Amino acid sequence: MNRLEIDALLDDPGTRILVCCGSGGVGKTTTAAALGLRAAERGRDVVVLTIDPARRLAQSMGLTELDNTPRRVVDVDETKGGSLHAMMLDMKRTFDEIVEQHADPERAQQILDNPFYQSLSAGFAGTQEYMAMEKLGQLHATGEWDLIVVDTPPSRSALDFLDAPQRLGSFLDGRLIRILSAPAKVGGRGALKFLSAGMGMMTGALSKVVGTHLLTDIQTFVAALDTTFGGFRKRADATYKLLQARGTSFLVVAAPEKDALREAAYFVDRLGTERMPLAGLVLNRVHATSAGRLSAERSLAAAESLTERADDLDDPGDGESADDAPRPADLRLVAGLLTLHAERLRMIDREERTRTRFTSIHPEVRVTEVPALPGDVHDLAGLRVIGESLGSG
Amino acid sequence: MPPPRAERAAPSRRAAAVTTWPAGARTTDGDADWEGVRLHVVSGKGGTGKTTVAAALALALATGGRRTLLVEVEGRQGIAQLFDCPHLPYEDRRIAVAPGGGEVYALAIDPEEALLEYLDMFYHLGRAGKGLKKLGAIDFATTIAPGLRDVLLTGKACESARRRVQGAFAYDAVVMDAPPTGRIARFLNVNTEVAGLARFGPIHTQAEAVMGVIRSAQTAVHLVTLLEEMPVQETVDGVAELRASGLPTGGVVINMARPPLQAEDESDTGRRLTPELLEAGLLAGGIKPTRPLVAALLGEADEHASRIELESTGRALVRGLDLPVYELPLLADGMDLGGLYRLAEALREQGMA
Ligand SMILES: Nc1ncnc2c1ncn2[C@@H]1O[C@H](COP(=O)(O)OP(=O)(O)OP(=O)(O)O)[C@@H](O)[C@H]1O
Ligand SMILES: Nc1ncnc2c1ncn2[C@@H]1O[C@H](COP(=O)(O)OP(=O)(O)O)[C@@H](O)[C@H]1O
Ligand SMILES: [Mg+2]
Ligand SMILES: [Mg+2]
């Protein structure tokens, strides 16, 4: 296996942006935070942009409110001259700020009050991804940090992070939205007659379903956007370019499971076609054992015989047992432990097969492994443990 | 008005079913917890097992000669993947046979197709609809108005639940692999908004009919969770939101739970597994208790114990919700069709179906 040297990556001053991608629940947020902490304690000035940290993890980093600005994390070892800042993304606020920056106060207010803008900024598919990129762009532009670690939204597919902003951009700049929001213009063009007839029906049906105001709202919104940004797609494209900039690397996080690794493989392919540099794969929550020499089969056989023994001892017909003989409850306890061990081995075996399948398709991808800890990761100590494994894994 | 659901809150049989491991077997048949529910909505945090649990529930409900429909609404072909069958069309397809001769059908609801069906029903669009589809107008329409999409998806699911063939219901139950907890209340309530917007006409009638099903005792919204911090928190928040918006809460399915080392006998948990005890046990089992082996196994026992402790914290929070709770074990070999049938069986034993 091709090993991913995390510490070399973190120590390299040329590494300016690290993006942690992966499908939902695999540990992107945890990995991003752990990388940030490790880099800071190795001497870099780091900011971590987290998206949806677990409550206790956020608290441990001092992120008690969603105020959209980086906060310095205390209790970080700064002896090597580094520091750690962290922030939680507030997507609505980020969107509002963009509007406020680019429009005069009156027009900004007009946009902010627009009901279509409100539903767009609060939860349109892709807004969160796009705002994460926007925020990354802003953090980068300040030049205050020499390393930015970015977590990505909890989407089902890692690809969403790359696709959503452009989808949002081309949607807002798309032909249909323009036609829909300016139906008068369309009516005159012969080629679009059918379209406009269809559109008439569509808008009719639509306004019945979603309310008559929606289309007007969209129309005003698109017009306002045009005058402020000169087109949304252009902006989305520019933001996207940042991901191709020098100093940006991607880390794909995956659990050693079929679905997660399939997603990871798609993502790796995609990075290739987009010419975005992949640093490597973080295989998170890997199971291990140091009692590998006791096989699952022997373990189970022993468990079975111990259970039988315990059942025999339970049998009152057996009479008194010697004082030093194991008690039935104890035998069962050991049998339980042996069964557990056998299951762990089976799981390790399955994880290994899944990983091998991935590495044989993508032998070039560097990998680091992080063990599955028995508990959640919810404080700096836990993040250090994860960071340590990332570095040595 | 939704009827009071209080009578569903964890009667003793259910409580008993989850305190022991494995759950106590259900003795009587036809005495399931959700008798009378026609639409089972399965939600939960992403990745907790919504698709898996929905499929297992559809199998469980079909057991013994019944017919169920498993519907998918997110266009991800998760059901096809799970059952290892080709891409599902927008059409009911039989995908599995349940124990005792039941049948499970599946339907992947495609919002575009559903919109065409819908427009056709109300506006007789005919071939113009196909043209709209080609132009991407339908995709567009469902994109600018996510509510419209949800109206179509919930509408189709309710229609399936209410469909009759020669007087009898086409399906004994419909199980929906629904959007995640964060979106579920809005998703299910979308028709309330619509019914309010369109004050009369066919769409109003349709939206009312859909809400009539969703907010009634014919529907139950089940949440799947893992015994981990974030999913449990999301479940607690989700139940509060469902209750606040008057949607019928169902049960909580704890998925991928680990059995404690020491089953049942809570009084004995004080006894710790000492190195001496383990050595004696291994010897008795015919395994040579070398020092590294004993240390490694004790390490595994410790790890398991802390995991169990963490899980019991989560379990207590879930129990506090005052809803029926079901538990499904983590399948160490991963999911396959056999595993799915085992999960279905476990749901039946615990009375969910
Ligand atoms: N009881 C179980 N034992 C072992 N593995 C399981 C179990 N339940 C689910 N899984 C596995 O966990 C993963 C996630 O399950 P599933 O796809 O059902 O979740 P989901 O909630 O539908 O996810 P999404 O939010 O992406 O739709 C799958 O790989 C599935 O096979
Ligand atoms: N290696 C690990 N061992 C144990 N728990 C982990 C590990 N990595 C992540 N977790 C836990 O898994 C949960 C989900 O992780 P998170 O980083 O929020 O995932 P994502 O951001 O990819 O959705 C969190 O509760 C976290 O503490
Ligand atoms: Mg996250
Ligand atoms: Mg799913």
XYZ file of C-alpha atoms in Angstrom, chain B:
353
model
C -56.727 16.933 13.543
C -54.468 13.979 14.204
C -55.924 11.580 16.721
C -54.164 11.279 20.048
C -51.284 8.864 19.804
C -50.633 8.489 23.470
C -51.949 4.944 23.535
C -49.049 3.976 21.338
C -46.437 5.035 23.795
C -44.454 2.000 24.869
C -46.787 -0.424 26.559
C -45.122 -3.053 28.683
C -44.711 -5.728 26.041
C -42.532 -3.458 23.987
C -40.537 -2.305 26.924
C -39.846 -5.937 27.703
C -38.895 -6.617 24.136
C -35.966 -4.272 24.258
C -34.556 -4.785 27.712
C -33.213 -8.228 27.000
C -30.874 -9.262 24.261
C -31.813 -10.718 21.922
C -35.304 -9.398 22.142
C -37.929 -11.663 23.617
C -39.775 -13.524 20.899
C -43.267 -12.422 20.012
C -45.697 -15.192 20.583
C -48.983 -14.106 19.112
C -49.303 -13.443 15.429
C -51.176 -10.534 13.927
C -50.541 -8.562 17.076
C -48.109 -6.068 15.636
C -47.612 -2.581 17.019
C -48.694 -0.769 13.859
C -51.803 -2.651 12.891
C -53.942 -0.234 10.900
C -51.037 1.822 9.622
C -51.034 1.866 5.830
C -48.116 4.213 5.214
C -44.848 3.663 7.079
C -42.429 6.529 6.602
C -38.845 5.655 7.506
C -36.537 8.586 8.204
C -33.362 9.117 10.234
C -29.962 10.746 9.962
C -28.068 10.104 6.762
C -26.271 6.772 6.698
C -27.991 5.312 9.751
C -29.795 2.680 7.708
C -33.050 4.227 6.466
C -33.013 2.282 3.224
C -32.024 -0.944 4.940
C -34.612 -0.629 7.693
C -37.359 0.393 5.256
C -36.617 -2.703 3.186
C -36.513 -4.953 6.240
C -39.811 -3.493 7.428
C -41.436 -4.045 4.031
C -40.300 -7.669 4.169
C -41.490 -8.076 7.738
C -44.892 -6.589 6.974
C -45.279 -8.865 3.957
C -44.558 -11.989 5.954
C -47.323 -14.550 5.966
C -48.966 -13.861 2.636
C -49.315 -10.098 2.630
C -48.298 -7.674 -0.061
C -46.293 -4.527 0.581
C -44.823 -1.752 -1.524
C -41.429 -0.245 -0.799
C -41.084 3.229 -2.282
C -38.037 5.303 -2.856
C -38.235 9.063 -3.322
C -34.706 10.347 -3.716
C -33.870 8.932 -7.110
C -30.837 7.081 -5.826
C -31.743 3.516 -6.717
C -30.886 2.456 -3.183
C -33.502 -0.303 -3.242
C -32.136 -1.814 -6.446
C -28.657 -1.796 -4.930
C -29.841 -3.418 -1.746
C -31.800 -6.161 -3.473
C -29.146 -6.497 -6.115
C -31.588 -6.090 -8.973
C -31.519 -3.933 -12.107
C -32.428 -0.248 -12.096
C -36.023 0.196 -10.896
C -38.409 1.956 -13.265
C -41.278 4.255 -12.330
C -43.564 1.302 -11.989
C -44.386 -1.212 -9.265
C -42.125 -4.236 -9.570
C -42.025 -7.347 -7.463
C -38.564 -7.553 -5.919
C -38.777 -10.110 -3.142
C -40.790 -12.905 -1.666
C -41.329 -12.790 2.071
C -41.376 -15.782 4.408
C -44.760 -17.463 4.355
C -45.579 -16.403 0.809
C -45.792 -12.625 1.030
C -44.631 -10.314 -1.697
C -42.636 -7.114 -1.640
C -43.035 -4.722 -4.554
C -40.827 -1.703 -5.128
C -41.341 1.636 -6.793
C -38.764 4.326 -7.440
C -40.836 7.488 -7.676
C -39.451 9.760 -10.316
C -40.577 13.353 -9.778
C -40.537 14.142 -13.493
C -42.769 11.228 -14.344
C -44.962 11.977 -11.372
C -45.353 15.586 -12.467
C -46.354 14.529 -15.958
C -48.851 12.096 -14.516
C -50.168 14.827 -12.271
C -50.432 17.504 -14.935
C -52.068 15.042 -17.220
C -54.599 14.151 -14.588
C -55.589 17.773 -13.991
C -54.796 19.562 -17.212
C -54.784 16.868 -19.890
C -51.409 17.926 -21.184
C -51.040 14.928 -23.424
C -48.014 15.079 -25.709
C -47.135 18.632 -24.774
C -45.957 17.180 -21.508
C -43.352 15.071 -23.263
C -42.070 18.195 -24.993
C -41.736 19.948 -21.690
C -39.745 17.070 -20.394
C -37.346 17.215 -23.311
C -36.735 20.888 -22.681
C -35.792 20.142 -19.116
C -38.690 22.327 -18.034
C -39.935 19.764 -15.589
C -36.610 19.285 -13.958
C -36.458 23.030 -13.774
C -39.911 23.390 -12.290
C -39.208 20.849 -9.591
C -35.927 22.624 -8.889
C -37.236 26.153 -8.433
C -40.025 24.884 -6.274
C -38.700 22.056 -4.133
C -42.129 22.036 -2.527
C -43.626 20.941 -5.818
C -41.305 17.979 -5.913
C -42.345 16.963 -2.413
C -46.027 17.331 -3.280
C -45.528 14.902 -6.126
C -43.548 12.396 -4.108
C -45.849 12.319 -1.119
C -48.874 12.369 -3.412
C -47.716 9.308 -5.278
C -46.899 7.420 -2.074
C -50.330 8.181 -0.621
C -52.019 7.204 -3.831
C -50.252 3.822 -3.651
C -51.335 3.381 -0.052
C -54.957 4.106 -0.917
C -55.148 2.367 -4.267
C -57.816 -0.282 -4.510
C -58.104 -3.156 -6.889
C -61.602 -4.577 -7.083
C -62.521 -3.000 -3.798
C -59.587 -4.322 -1.821
C -56.432 -2.357 -1.092
C -53.720 -3.092 -3.628
C -51.139 -3.193 -0.817
C -51.476 -4.156 2.793
C -48.895 -1.505 3.592
C -46.612 0.974 1.861
C -43.153 1.646 3.297
C -41.345 4.794 2.255
C -37.568 5.167 2.322
C -37.910 8.854 3.147
C -35.632 11.911 3.205
C -33.454 12.352 6.303
C -34.641 13.714 9.656
C -33.593 17.280 8.928
C -36.040 17.506 6.035
C -38.774 15.089 7.012
C -41.292 17.378 8.704
C -41.181 19.878 5.908
C -41.357 17.112 3.333
C -44.467 15.572 4.846
C -46.142 18.851 5.628
C -45.695 20.327 2.189
C -49.259 19.577 1.279
C -50.528 21.708 4.135
C -48.786 24.693 2.582
C -50.115 23.823 -0.831
C -53.656 23.257 0.349
C -53.442 26.679 1.930
C -52.138 28.344 -1.215
C -54.546 26.819 -3.675
C -57.861 27.419 -1.982
C -59.952 25.290 -4.303
C -59.737 23.219 -7.439
C -58.196 19.837 -8.133
C -54.827 20.608 -6.557
C -56.445 21.751 -3.362
C -58.512 18.569 -3.246
C -55.504 16.404 -3.913
C -53.364 18.145 -1.283
C -56.149 17.788 1.249
C -56.479 14.109 0.505
C -52.735 13.588 0.897
C -52.666 15.415 4.196
C -55.682 13.413 5.259
C -53.565 10.290 4.965
C -50.297 11.672 6.292
C -51.679 13.292 9.404
C -53.886 10.381 10.323
C -53.398 7.182 12.257
C -52.937 5.479 8.877
C -49.418 6.882 8.798
C -46.478 6.366 11.145
C -43.137 8.140 10.868
C -40.366 5.906 12.173
C -36.865 7.189 12.841
C -33.731 5.107 12.453
C -30.762 5.902 14.654
C -27.385 4.624 15.685
C -26.368 4.765 19.320
C -23.922 7.557 18.629
C -23.966 11.162 19.710
C -25.014 12.865 16.487
C -27.704 10.461 15.261
C -29.284 10.287 18.725
C -29.348 14.074 18.949
C -30.929 14.260 15.524
C -33.535 11.719 16.549
C -34.440 13.639 19.680
C -34.724 16.868 17.669
C -36.624 15.088 14.906
C -39.241 13.651 17.241
C -39.771 17.084 18.777
C -40.251 18.579 15.330
C -42.666 15.868 14.226
C -44.698 16.352 17.356
C -44.687 20.118 17.000
C -45.976 19.880 13.467
C -48.676 17.380 14.295
C -47.224 14.495 12.322
C -47.822 10.951 13.577
C -44.688 9.634 15.240
C -43.974 5.944 14.889
C -41.207 3.958 16.522
C -37.478 4.472 16.859
C -35.323 1.789 15.309
C -31.892 1.553 16.855
C -29.711 0.118 14.129
C -26.307 -1.540 14.267
C -26.412 -2.008 18.026
C -23.865 -4.214 19.737
C -24.923 -6.920 22.168
C -23.437 -6.559 25.635
C -20.875 -9.202 26.589
C -22.937 -10.233 29.538
C -26.464 -10.811 28.394
C -29.362 -9.988 30.674
C -27.923 -10.627 34.117
C -27.532 -6.976 35.076
C -26.820 -7.839 38.699
C -23.576 -9.489 37.718
C -22.085 -6.582 35.778
C -20.052 -5.680 38.835
C -17.858 -8.697 38.147
C -14.909 -7.709 36.043
C -13.036 -9.856 33.674
C -9.658 -10.196 35.424
C -6.552 -11.627 33.761
C -6.793 -14.663 36.080
C -10.402 -15.259 35.159
C -9.656 -14.974 31.476
C -6.651 -17.294 31.741
C -8.697 -19.926 33.513
C -11.463 -19.552 30.962
C -9.128 -19.837 27.988
C -7.497 -22.931 29.480
C -10.891 -24.452 30.019
C -11.680 -23.755 26.385
C -8.484 -25.407 25.221
C -6.637 -22.209 24.267
C -3.178 -21.537 25.608
C -3.387 -18.270 27.551
C -0.123 -16.586 26.565
C 0.455 -13.224 28.148
C 0.146 -11.172 24.937
C -3.076 -12.981 24.038
C -4.602 -12.305 27.437
C -3.585 -8.659 27.277
C -4.962 -8.260 23.748
C -8.283 -9.888 24.585
C -8.638 -7.811 27.741
C -8.039 -4.760 25.587
C -10.831 -5.839 23.279
C -13.111 -6.398 26.265
C -12.353 -2.897 27.569
C -13.000 -1.322 24.232
C -16.271 -3.170 23.957
C -17.250 -2.121 27.457
C -16.714 1.553 26.734
C -18.623 1.214 23.504
C -21.506 -0.427 25.380
C -21.436 2.317 27.964
C -21.637 4.959 25.256
C -24.485 3.085 23.642
C -26.406 2.857 26.867
C -26.235 6.638 27.259
C -27.714 6.970 23.788
C -30.264 4.269 24.489
C -31.455 6.076 27.606
C -32.029 9.240 25.582
C -33.963 7.280 22.965
C -36.076 5.566 25.617
C -36.855 8.944 27.105
C -38.754 9.802 23.929
C -41.609 7.621 25.034
C -42.005 5.857 21.722
C -41.757 2.160 20.919
C -38.104 1.227 20.464
C -36.758 -1.598 18.342
C -33.178 -2.767 18.044
C -31.338 -4.285 15.147
C -27.894 -5.799 15.591
C -24.804 -4.775 13.686
C -24.264 -7.525 11.141
C -20.569 -8.279 11.392
C -20.426 -9.690 7.881
C -21.945 -6.612 6.279
C -25.257 -6.420 4.516
C -26.508 -8.919 2.042
C -29.907 -10.335 1.201
C -29.645 -12.967 3.924
C -28.849 -10.265 6.443
C -31.865 -8.288 5.320
C -34.175 -11.220 6.017
C -32.599 -11.592 9.442
C -33.301 -7.939 10.189
C -36.895 -8.388 9.005
C -37.265 -11.345 11.332
C -35.874 -9.311 14.216
C -38.444 -6.571 13.563
C -41.219 -9.146 13.629
C -39.978 -10.682 16.843
C -40.063 -7.287 18.463
C -43.551 -6.574 17.264
C -42.836 -3.831 14.760
C -44.560 -5.908 12.088
